[in-house]
Amino acid sequence: MTDREAGETAPFDLASMRKHYREEGLTEADLADTPVAQFARWFQQAATEGRLFEPNAMVVSTADAEGRPSSRTVLLKSFDERGFVFYTNYDSRKGRDLARNPYVSLLFPWHPMARQVIVQGVARRTGRDETAAYFRTRPHGSQLGAWASAQSTVVSTRAEIDTAYAELAARYPEGEQVPVPPHWGGFRVAPRSVEFWQGRENRLHDRLRYVAGPDGGWRVERLSP
């Protein structure tokens, strides 16, 4: 492709698209004792002051046994000092990846606040009791959807999915308990490192990363932007 053809194809001048961050900085003295406590602080700000749409949306990146990566957006459903929890079909691509390679990266892209949080850790399945307790909180339609979709598999038409859902809706009408799918459940990501990224002027961003120590504690290191 020639330069002229590329210019005609691109709808924007991508090289000139940039924002100038002037947010307040992030210092070591600002940080909480643990990354989860610091995450809770930032998450509350994102959900209230930042008024972000779905602040619990995160990009989950996995890699298969051959190291081929894939990413997708998933909703965080709980977090505490044990880790960050999301739910999925265990037969999905991410589920299959994590069964073979449990290392995972979570990215919270809070762009309106010029902030990012990057969690790197190890994913393990949640217990069935915990999974069932969460499943019961889901809307009825979402419970049916967990059965209707063979996530990440190829389907011939949308009608195939809609038909499967309609059959389930007839079998389990509103108000009737839907069983928890055996192929569906949670993953808890136990963090090994958590980076807090604050945008600054002139691309000299603040990047402070908690790293897990062998004694269960955390050390904080500053990364060059």
mmCIF file of C-alpha atoms in Angstrom:
data_model
loop_
_atom_site.group_PDB
_atom_site.id
_atom_site.type_symbol
_atom_site.label_atom_id
_atom_site.label_comp_id
_atom_site.label_asym_id
_atom_site.label_seq_id
_atom_site.Cartn_x
_atom_site.Cartn_y
_atom_site.Cartn_z
ATOM 1 C CA MET A 1 0.000 0.000 0.000
ATOM 2 C CA THR A 2 1.359 3.438 -0.934
ATOM 3 C CA ASP A 3 1.491 6.372 1.489
ATOM 4 C CA ARG A 4 -1.273 8.049 -0.475
ATOM 5 C CA GLU A 5 -3.499 4.999 -0.285
ATOM 6 C CA ALA A 6 -2.859 4.702 3.448
ATOM 7 C CA GLY A 7 -3.779 8.350 3.927
ATOM 8 C CA GLU A 8 -6.992 7.887 1.974
ATOM 9 C CA THR A 9 -7.888 4.838 4.061
ATOM 10 C CA ALA A 10 -7.209 6.256 7.534
ATOM 11 C CA PRO A 11 -10.168 8.393 8.693
ATOM 12 C CA PHE A 12 -8.043 10.394 11.145
ATOM 13 C CA ASP A 13 -4.534 11.714 11.490
ATOM 14 C CA LEU A 14 -3.587 9.254 14.197
ATOM 15 C CA ALA A 15 -0.128 10.752 14.727
ATOM 16 C CA SER A 16 -1.660 14.033 15.909
ATOM 17 C CA MET A 17 -4.280 12.504 18.227
ATOM 18 C CA ARG A 18 -3.124 13.093 21.792
ATOM 19 C CA LYS A 19 -4.317 14.450 25.119
ATOM 20 C CA HIS A 20 -2.223 16.595 27.424
ATOM 21 C CA TYR A 21 -2.544 15.258 30.955
ATOM 22 C CA ARG A 22 -2.434 17.744 33.805
ATOM 23 C CA GLU A 23 -3.725 15.578 36.603
ATOM 24 C CA GLU A 24 -2.208 15.687 40.047
ATOM 25 C CA GLY A 25 0.742 13.389 40.529
ATOM 26 C CA LEU A 26 1.085 10.202 42.535
ATOM 27 C CA THR A 27 3.806 9.889 45.151
ATOM 28 C CA GLU A 28 4.955 7.009 47.312
ATOM 29 C CA ALA A 29 3.577 8.848 50.350
ATOM 30 C CA ASP A 30 0.113 8.805 48.758
ATOM 31 C CA LEU A 31 -0.082 5.010 48.633
ATOM 32 C CA ALA A 32 -1.974 2.702 50.978
ATOM 33 C CA ASP A 33 -0.155 -0.133 52.734
ATOM 34 C CA THR A 34 -1.381 -2.796 50.299
ATOM 35 C CA PRO A 35 -2.252 -2.703 46.597
ATOM 36 C CA VAL A 36 -5.802 -3.880 47.297
ATOM 37 C CA ALA A 37 -6.351 -1.028 49.738
ATOM 38 C CA GLN A 38 -4.966 1.414 47.171
ATOM 39 C CA PHE A 39 -7.153 -0.125 44.466
ATOM 40 C CA ALA A 40 -10.211 0.262 46.688
ATOM 41 C CA ARG A 41 -9.361 3.946 47.135
ATOM 42 C CA TRP A 42 -8.981 4.567 43.400
ATOM 43 C CA PHE A 43 -11.991 2.427 42.523
ATOM 44 C CA GLN A 44 -14.236 4.450 44.814
ATOM 45 C CA GLN A 45 -13.015 7.646 43.165
ATOM 46 C CA ALA A 46 -13.596 6.175 39.696
ATOM 47 C CA ALA A 47 -17.128 5.129 40.603
ATOM 48 C CA THR A 48 -18.095 8.403 42.299
ATOM 49 C CA GLU A 49 -15.968 11.414 41.412
ATOM 50 C CA GLY A 50 -14.984 10.082 37.997
ATOM 51 C CA ARG A 51 -18.520 8.965 37.116
ATOM 52 C CA LEU A 52 -17.033 6.332 34.821
ATOM 53 C CA PHE A 53 -19.300 4.009 32.877
ATOM 54 C CA GLU A 54 -18.705 0.542 34.345
ATOM 55 C CA PRO A 55 -15.531 1.318 36.325
ATOM 56 C CA ASN A 56 -15.333 -2.411 37.075
ATOM 57 C CA ALA A 57 -14.744 -3.176 33.388
ATOM 58 C CA MET A 58 -11.259 -4.575 32.886
ATOM 59 C CA VAL A 59 -9.256 -5.987 30.003
ATOM 60 C CA VAL A 60 -8.309 -9.586 30.818
ATOM 61 C CA SER A 61 -5.271 -10.825 28.897
ATOM 62 C CA THR A 62 -4.351 -14.493 28.806
ATOM 63 C CA ALA A 63 -1.978 -16.656 26.776
ATOM 64 C CA ASP A 64 -2.361 -20.239 25.653
ATOM 65 C CA ALA A 65 0.165 -23.026 26.151
ATOM 66 C CA GLU A 66 2.108 -21.805 23.101
ATOM 67 C CA GLY A 67 2.260 -18.246 24.402
ATOM 68 C CA ARG A 68 -0.282 -16.805 21.943
ATOM 69 C CA PRO A 69 -2.076 -13.920 23.717
ATOM 70 C CA SER A 70 -5.704 -12.863 23.645
ATOM 71 C CA SER A 71 -7.618 -10.076 25.380
ATOM 72 C CA ARG A 72 -11.221 -9.250 26.148
ATOM 73 C CA THR A 73 -13.245 -6.977 28.434
ATOM 74 C CA VAL A 74 -14.742 -8.624 31.527
ATOM 75 C CA LEU A 75 -16.482 -7.192 34.588
ATOM 76 C CA LEU A 76 -14.789 -7.415 37.979
ATOM 77 C CA LYS A 77 -17.307 -8.831 40.457
ATOM 78 C CA SER A 78 -15.450 -8.709 43.770
ATOM 79 C CA PHE A 79 -12.042 -8.069 45.251
ATOM 80 C CA ASP A 80 -10.305 -8.360 48.596
ATOM 81 C CA GLU A 81 -6.827 -9.139 49.886
ATOM 82 C CA ARG A 82 -7.073 -12.623 48.350
ATOM 83 C CA GLY A 83 -7.452 -11.246 44.836
ATOM 84 C CA PHE A 84 -9.719 -10.026 42.038
ATOM 85 C CA VAL A 85 -12.696 -12.158 40.951
ATOM 86 C CA PHE A 86 -14.493 -12.471 37.630
ATOM 87 C CA TYR A 87 -16.844 -15.112 36.218
ATOM 88 C CA THR A 88 -16.913 -16.846 32.857
ATOM 89 C CA ASN A 89 -17.594 -20.021 30.918
ATOM 90 C CA TYR A 90 -14.718 -22.363 31.743
ATOM 91 C CA ASP A 91 -14.865 -23.706 28.170
ATOM 92 C CA SER A 92 -14.338 -20.227 26.689
ATOM 93 C CA ARG A 93 -11.009 -19.241 25.195
ATOM 94 C CA LYS A 94 -9.891 -17.482 28.368
ATOM 95 C CA GLY A 95 -11.052 -20.427 30.447
ATOM 96 C CA ARG A 96 -9.082 -22.875 28.311
ATOM 97 C CA ASP A 97 -6.035 -20.575 28.366
ATOM 98 C CA LEU A 98 -6.081 -20.313 32.147
ATOM 99 C CA ALA A 99 -6.437 -24.074 32.552
ATOM 100 C CA ARG A 100 -3.067 -24.462 30.823
ATOM 101 C CA ASN A 101 -1.368 -21.194 31.745
ATOM 102 C CA PRO A 102 -2.726 -19.528 34.911
ATOM 103 C CA TYR A 103 -0.747 -16.294 34.522
ATOM 104 C CA VAL A 104 -3.013 -13.371 33.689
ATOM 105 C CA SER A 105 -2.983 -9.587 33.348
ATOM 106 C CA LEU A 106 -5.886 -7.312 34.278
ATOM 107 C CA LEU A 107 -6.025 -3.738 32.991
ATOM 108 C CA PHE A 108 -8.453 -1.114 34.310
ATOM 109 C CA PRO A 109 -8.440 1.710 31.705
ATOM 110 C CA TRP A 110 -9.831 4.689 33.570
ATOM 111 C CA HIS A 111 -9.021 7.129 30.767
ATOM 112 C CA PRO A 112 -11.274 10.052 31.834
ATOM 113 C CA MET A 113 -9.251 10.236 35.050
ATOM 114 C CA ALA A 114 -5.923 9.708 33.268
ATOM 115 C CA ARG A 115 -5.425 6.575 35.330
ATOM 116 C CA GLN A 116 -4.722 2.919 34.755
ATOM 117 C CA VAL A 117 -4.317 -0.025 37.110
ATOM 118 C CA ILE A 118 -2.480 -3.122 35.881
ATOM 119 C CA VAL A 119 -2.683 -6.330 37.899
ATOM 120 C CA GLN A 120 -0.448 -9.269 37.086
ATOM 121 C CA GLY A 121 -1.027 -12.508 38.926
ATOM 122 C CA VAL A 122 -2.142 -16.111 38.962
ATOM 123 C CA ALA A 123 -5.740 -17.183 38.366
ATOM 124 C CA ARG A 124 -7.384 -20.043 40.220
ATOM 125 C CA ARG A 125 -10.987 -21.211 40.081
ATOM 126 C CA THR A 126 -13.292 -20.146 42.872
ATOM 127 C CA GLY A 127 -15.070 -22.826 44.886
ATOM 128 C CA ARG A 128 -18.463 -24.048 43.712
ATOM 129 C CA ASP A 129 -20.218 -22.615 46.770
ATOM 130 C CA GLU A 130 -18.831 -19.159 46.010
ATOM 131 C CA THR A 131 -19.732 -19.534 42.347
ATOM 132 C CA ALA A 132 -23.287 -20.628 43.169
ATOM 133 C CA ALA A 133 -23.764 -17.750 45.612
ATOM 134 C CA TYR A 134 -22.809 -15.242 42.930
ATOM 135 C CA PHE A 135 -24.848 -17.014 40.227
ATOM 136 C CA ARG A 136 -27.980 -16.574 42.341
ATOM 137 C CA THR A 137 -27.482 -12.793 42.324
ATOM 138 C CA ARG A 138 -27.501 -12.599 38.523
ATOM 139 C CA PRO A 139 -30.642 -11.507 36.666
ATOM 140 C CA HIS A 140 -32.782 -14.434 35.459
ATOM 141 C CA GLY A 141 -31.924 -13.713 31.838
ATOM 142 C CA SER A 142 -28.197 -13.741 32.541
ATOM 143 C CA GLN A 143 -28.557 -17.089 34.292
ATOM 144 C CA LEU A 144 -30.221 -18.516 31.200
ATOM 145 C CA GLY A 145 -27.567 -16.923 29.006
ATOM 146 C CA ALA A 146 -24.834 -18.841 30.833
ATOM 147 C CA TRP A 147 -26.498 -22.039 29.616
ATOM 148 C CA ALA A 148 -27.499 -20.820 26.137
ATOM 149 C CA SER A 149 -24.037 -19.707 25.011
ATOM 150 C CA ALA A 150 -21.199 -22.139 24.330
ATOM 151 C CA GLN A 151 -18.838 -19.195 24.679
ATOM 152 C CA SER A 152 -16.085 -18.723 22.087
ATOM 153 C CA THR A 153 -17.349 -21.529 19.825
ATOM 154 C CA VAL A 154 -18.340 -20.901 16.194
ATOM 155 C CA VAL A 155 -22.086 -20.689 15.505
ATOM 156 C CA SER A 156 -23.750 -20.602 12.104
ATOM 157 C CA THR A 157 -26.343 -17.884 12.816
ATOM 158 C CA ARG A 158 -27.665 -15.628 15.577
ATOM 159 C CA ALA A 159 -30.910 -17.607 15.374
ATOM 160 C CA GLU A 160 -29.114 -20.636 16.803
ATOM 161 C CA ILE A 161 -28.336 -18.718 20.007
ATOM 162 C CA ASP A 162 -31.804 -17.175 20.218
ATOM 163 C CA THR A 163 -33.452 -20.586 19.800
ATOM 164 C CA ALA A 164 -31.319 -22.092 22.562
ATOM 165 C CA TYR A 165 -32.245 -19.208 24.867
ATOM 166 C CA ALA A 166 -35.954 -19.491 24.066
ATOM 167 C CA GLU A 167 -35.931 -23.211 24.874
ATOM 168 C CA LEU A 168 -34.267 -22.518 28.223
ATOM 169 C CA ALA A 169 -36.707 -19.697 28.997
ATOM 170 C CA ALA A 170 -39.583 -22.127 28.432
ATOM 171 C CA ARG A 171 -37.952 -24.737 30.673
ATOM 172 C CA TYR A 172 -37.061 -22.270 33.446
ATOM 173 C CA PRO A 173 -39.630 -19.441 33.453
ATOM 174 C CA GLU A 174 -39.134 -16.309 35.525
ATOM 175 C CA GLY A 175 -39.286 -17.166 39.213
ATOM 176 C CA GLU A 176 -38.041 -20.732 38.804
ATOM 177 C CA GLN A 177 -34.531 -21.538 39.984
ATOM 178 C CA VAL A 178 -31.964 -22.042 37.247
ATOM 179 C CA PRO A 179 -29.244 -24.590 38.096
ATOM 180 C CA VAL A 180 -25.646 -23.403 38.067
ATOM 181 C CA PRO A 181 -23.921 -24.633 34.878
ATOM 182 C CA PRO A 182 -21.077 -27.036 35.703
ATOM 183 C CA HIS A 183 -18.960 -25.388 33.006
ATOM 184 C CA TRP A 184 -19.397 -21.880 34.433
ATOM 185 C CA GLY A 185 -17.735 -20.242 37.402
ATOM 186 C CA GLY A 186 -15.277 -17.787 38.827
ATOM 187 C CA PHE A 187 -11.576 -17.092 38.672
ATOM 188 C CA ARG A 188 -9.736 -15.328 41.470
ATOM 189 C CA VAL A 189 -6.545 -13.566 40.391
ATOM 190 C CA ALA A 190 -4.033 -13.471 43.229
ATOM 191 C CA PRO A 191 -1.826 -10.444 42.462
ATOM 192 C CA ARG A 192 1.925 -10.735 42.133
ATOM 193 C CA SER A 193 2.283 -7.093 41.118
ATOM 194 C CA VAL A 194 -0.095 -4.133 40.844
ATOM 195 C CA GLU A 195 0.866 -0.957 38.997
ATOM 196 C CA PHE A 196 -0.893 2.373 39.540
ATOM 197 C CA TRP A 197 -0.436 4.668 36.551
ATOM 198 C CA GLN A 198 -1.246 8.373 36.788
ATOM 199 C CA GLY A 199 -1.029 10.498 33.658
ATOM 200 C CA ARG A 200 1.189 13.576 33.913
ATOM 201 C CA GLU A 201 2.172 16.479 31.695
ATOM 202 C CA ASN A 202 4.746 15.948 28.907
ATOM 203 C CA ARG A 203 4.204 12.183 29.059
ATOM 204 C CA LEU A 204 6.216 12.044 32.298
ATOM 205 C CA HIS A 205 3.636 9.870 33.980
ATOM 206 C CA ASP A 206 3.807 8.536 37.532
ATOM 207 C CA ARG A 207 4.028 4.736 37.668
ATOM 208 C CA LEU A 208 4.179 3.114 41.095
ATOM 209 C CA ARG A 209 4.165 -0.667 41.323
ATOM 210 C CA TYR A 210 3.605 -2.940 44.294
ATOM 211 C CA VAL A 211 5.566 -6.196 44.047
ATOM 212 C CA ALA A 212 4.855 -9.189 46.268
ATOM 213 C CA GLY A 213 7.687 -10.300 48.527
ATOM 214 C CA PRO A 214 8.501 -13.830 49.717
ATOM 215 C CA ASP A 215 7.304 -12.955 53.227
ATOM 216 C CA GLY A 216 3.838 -11.964 52.013
ATOM 217 C CA GLY A 217 4.581 -8.253 52.219
ATOM 218 C CA TRP A 218 4.838 -5.689 49.452
ATOM 219 C CA ARG A 219 7.582 -3.438 48.209
ATOM 220 C CA VAL A 220 6.912 -0.367 46.076
ATOM 221 C CA GLU A 221 9.035 0.598 43.111
ATOM 222 C CA ARG A 222 8.793 3.578 40.784
ATOM 223 C CA LEU A 223 8.926 2.897 37.067
ATOM 224 C CA SER A 224 10.216 5.319 34.488
ATOM 225 C CA PRO A 225 7.428 6.589 32.223
#
